[in-house]
PDB file of C-alpha atoms in Angstrom:
ATOM      1  CA  MET A   1       9.641   3.380  10.298  1.00  0.00           C
ATOM      2  CA  ARG A   2      11.011   6.431   8.416  1.00  0.00           C
ATOM      3  CA  THR A   3      14.520   6.074   7.200  1.00  0.00           C
ATOM      4  CA  GLY A   4      15.431   9.255   5.627  1.00  0.00           C
ATOM      5  CA  SER A   5      13.300   9.907   2.505  1.00  0.00           C
ATOM      6  CA  SER A   6      12.040   6.339   2.684  1.00  0.00           C
ATOM      7  CA  GLU A   7       9.571   4.592   4.974  1.00  0.00           C
ATOM      8  CA  ILE A   8       9.223   0.902   5.950  1.00  0.00           C
ATOM      9  CA  GLU A   9       5.810  -0.232   6.799  1.00  0.00           C
ATOM     10  CA  LEU A  10       4.913  -3.476   8.422  1.00  0.00           C
ATOM     11  CA  ILE A  11       1.302  -4.683   8.039  1.00  0.00           C
ATOM     12  CA  GLN A  12      -0.360  -7.458   9.864  1.00  0.00           C
ATOM     13  CA  PRO A  13      -4.031  -8.229   8.773  1.00  0.00           C
ATOM     14  CA  LEU A  14      -6.253  -8.850  11.758  1.00  0.00           C
ATOM     15  CA  ASP A  15      -9.424 -10.168  10.230  1.00  0.00           C
ATOM     16  CA  GLY A  16     -11.507 -10.207   7.053  1.00  0.00           C
ATOM     17  CA  ARG A  17     -10.213 -10.519   3.458  1.00  0.00           C
ATOM     18  CA  SER A  18      -7.863  -8.074   2.013  1.00  0.00           C
ATOM     19  CA  PRO A  19      -4.966  -7.720  -0.446  1.00  0.00           C
ATOM     20  CA  TYR A  20      -2.658  -8.612   2.397  1.00  0.00           C
ATOM     21  CA  THR A  21      -4.403 -11.885   3.449  1.00  0.00           C
ATOM     22  CA  GLN A  22      -4.598 -12.912  -0.297  1.00  0.00           C
ATOM     23  CA  PHE A  23      -0.900 -12.327  -0.521  1.00  0.00           C
ATOM     24  CA  LEU A  24      -0.197 -14.269   2.558  1.00  0.00           C
ATOM     25  CA  ASP A  25      -2.362 -17.311   1.265  1.00  0.00           C
ATOM     26  CA  LEU A  26      -0.490 -17.484  -2.059  1.00  0.00           C
ATOM     27  CA  HIS A  27       2.949 -16.589  -1.030  1.00  0.00           C
ATOM     28  CA  GLY A  28       3.484 -16.543   2.848  1.00  0.00           C
ATOM     29  CA  GLU A  29       5.224 -13.697   4.636  1.00  0.00           C
ATOM     30  CA  GLY A  30       7.343 -11.423   2.416  1.00  0.00           C
ATOM     31  CA  VAL A  31       7.340  -8.005   0.750  1.00  0.00           C
ATOM     32  CA  HIS A  32       3.837  -7.317  -0.592  1.00  0.00           C
ATOM     33  CA  HIS A  33       4.507  -4.012  -2.280  1.00  0.00           C
ATOM     34  CA  LEU A  34       6.545  -1.021  -3.062  1.00  0.00           C
ATOM     35  CA  ALA A  35       4.994   2.351  -2.741  1.00  0.00           C
ATOM     36  CA  TYR A  36       5.469   5.632  -4.631  1.00  0.00           C
ATOM     37  CA  VAL A  37       4.108   9.000  -3.759  1.00  0.00           C
ATOM     38  CA  VAL A  38       2.877  10.700  -7.024  1.00  0.00           C
ATOM     39  CA  GLY A  39       1.228  13.905  -8.104  1.00  0.00           C
ATOM     40  CA  SER A  40      -1.499  12.275  -9.923  1.00  0.00           C
ATOM     41  CA  ILE A  41      -2.443   8.492 -10.020  1.00  0.00           C
ATOM     42  CA  ASP A  42      -4.472   9.005 -13.260  1.00  0.00           C
ATOM     43  CA  GLN A  43      -1.592  10.869 -15.135  1.00  0.00           C
ATOM     44  CA  CYS A  44       0.735   7.967 -13.877  1.00  0.00           C
ATOM     45  CA  LEU A  45      -1.695   5.359 -15.025  1.00  0.00           C
ATOM     46  CA  GLU A  46      -2.191   7.134 -18.596  1.00  0.00           C
ATOM     47  CA  SER A  47       1.732   7.314 -18.852  1.00  0.00           C
ATOM     48  CA  LEU A  48       2.165   3.661 -18.182  1.00  0.00           C
ATOM     49  CA  ARG A  49      -0.514   2.656 -20.816  1.00  0.00           C
ATOM     50  CA  ALA A  50       0.918   4.976 -23.337  1.00  0.00           C
ATOM     51  CA  THR A  51       4.339   2.833 -22.851  1.00  0.00           C
ATOM     52  CA  GLY A  52       2.419  -0.473 -23.000  1.00  0.00           C
ATOM     53  CA  GLU A  53       3.104  -1.129 -19.264  1.00  0.00           C
ATOM     54  CA  ALA A  54      -0.239  -0.471 -17.872  1.00  0.00           C
ATOM     55  CA  GLY A  55      -0.268  -3.200 -15.077  1.00  0.00           C
ATOM     56  CA  ARG A  56      -3.609  -4.176 -13.513  1.00  0.00           C
ATOM     57  CA  VAL A  57      -5.208  -2.287 -10.855  1.00  0.00           C
ATOM     58  CA  THR A  58      -5.965  -4.803  -8.003  1.00  0.00           C
ATOM     59  CA  PHE A  59      -7.142  -2.476  -5.365  1.00  0.00           C
ATOM     60  CA  GLU A  60      -8.253   1.115  -5.057  1.00  0.00           C
ATOM     61  CA  ALA A  61      -9.301   3.138  -2.019  1.00  0.00           C
ATOM     62  CA  THR A  62      -9.422   6.540  -0.733  1.00  0.00           C
ATOM     63  CA  ILE A  63      -8.777   7.539   3.071  1.00  0.00           C
ATOM     64  CA  ALA A  64     -10.694  10.517   4.546  1.00  0.00           C
ATOM     65  CA  GLY A  65     -11.219  11.818   1.019  1.00  0.00           C
ATOM     66  CA  GLN A  66      -7.521  13.156   1.158  1.00  0.00           C
ATOM     67  CA  THR A  67      -5.371  10.205   0.233  1.00  0.00           C
ATOM     68  CA  ARG A  68      -5.978   7.868  -2.682  1.00  0.00           C
ATOM     69  CA  PHE A  69      -4.032   4.878  -3.554  1.00  0.00           C
ATOM     70  CA  VAL A  70      -3.895   1.892  -5.802  1.00  0.00           C
ATOM     71  CA  TYR A  71      -2.063  -1.480  -6.034  1.00  0.00           C
ATOM     72  CA  LEU A  72      -1.012  -2.345  -9.448  1.00  0.00           C
ATOM     73  CA  ASP A  73       0.091  -6.036 -10.427  1.00  0.00           C
ATOM     74  CA  GLY A  74       2.069  -7.036 -13.456  1.00  0.00           C
ATOM     75  CA  LEU A  75       4.644  -4.188 -13.559  1.00  0.00           C
ATOM     76  CA  ALA A  76       7.275  -5.925 -11.601  1.00  0.00           C
ATOM     77  CA  HIS A  77       8.423  -9.479 -11.110  1.00  0.00           C
ATOM     78  CA  GLY A  78       7.366  -9.733  -7.432  1.00  0.00           C
ATOM     79  CA  PRO A  79       5.955  -7.263  -5.301  1.00  0.00           C
ATOM     80  CA  ALA A  80       2.814  -5.029  -6.203  1.00  0.00           C
ATOM     81  CA  ILE A  81       3.463  -1.517  -6.958  1.00  0.00           C
ATOM     82  CA  GLU A  82       1.311   0.952  -4.683  1.00  0.00           C
ATOM     83  CA  LEU A  83       0.864   4.632  -5.987  1.00  0.00           C
ATOM     84  CA  ILE A  84      -0.284   7.135  -3.486  1.00  0.00           C
ATOM     85  CA  GLU A  85      -1.796  10.575  -4.309  1.00  0.00           C
ATOM     86  CA  THR A  86      -2.377  13.147  -1.590  1.00  0.00           C
ATOM     87  CA  THR A  87      -5.132  15.719  -1.950  1.00  0.00           C
ATOM     88  CA  GLY A  88      -6.760  18.435   0.130  1.00  0.00           C
ATOM     89  CA  GLU A  89      -4.880  19.893   3.105  1.00  0.00           C
ATOM     90  CA  ASP A  90      -2.172  17.307   3.311  1.00  0.00           C
ATOM     91  CA  ALA A  91      -1.119  17.828  -0.392  1.00  0.00           C
TER      92      ALA A  91
END
């Protein structure tokens, strides 16, 4: 659901193990992550490392070779942080 410049996404895992099923097992229902679209995930991670706030990459994937995303843990007290980088035609 788009709300101006923000988007709310409801995720329900259907089968198999994923970051979402792991979260549900540990915490029950709730906010899993906050997402930010960035120009370069690698540059963001490098900047975080330089400030001593690197966090831990817990999941990384690429969709159709055009959207890369990572989940970081340890940056906030609560939800994971997702960084999204769009490449290719959608950038």
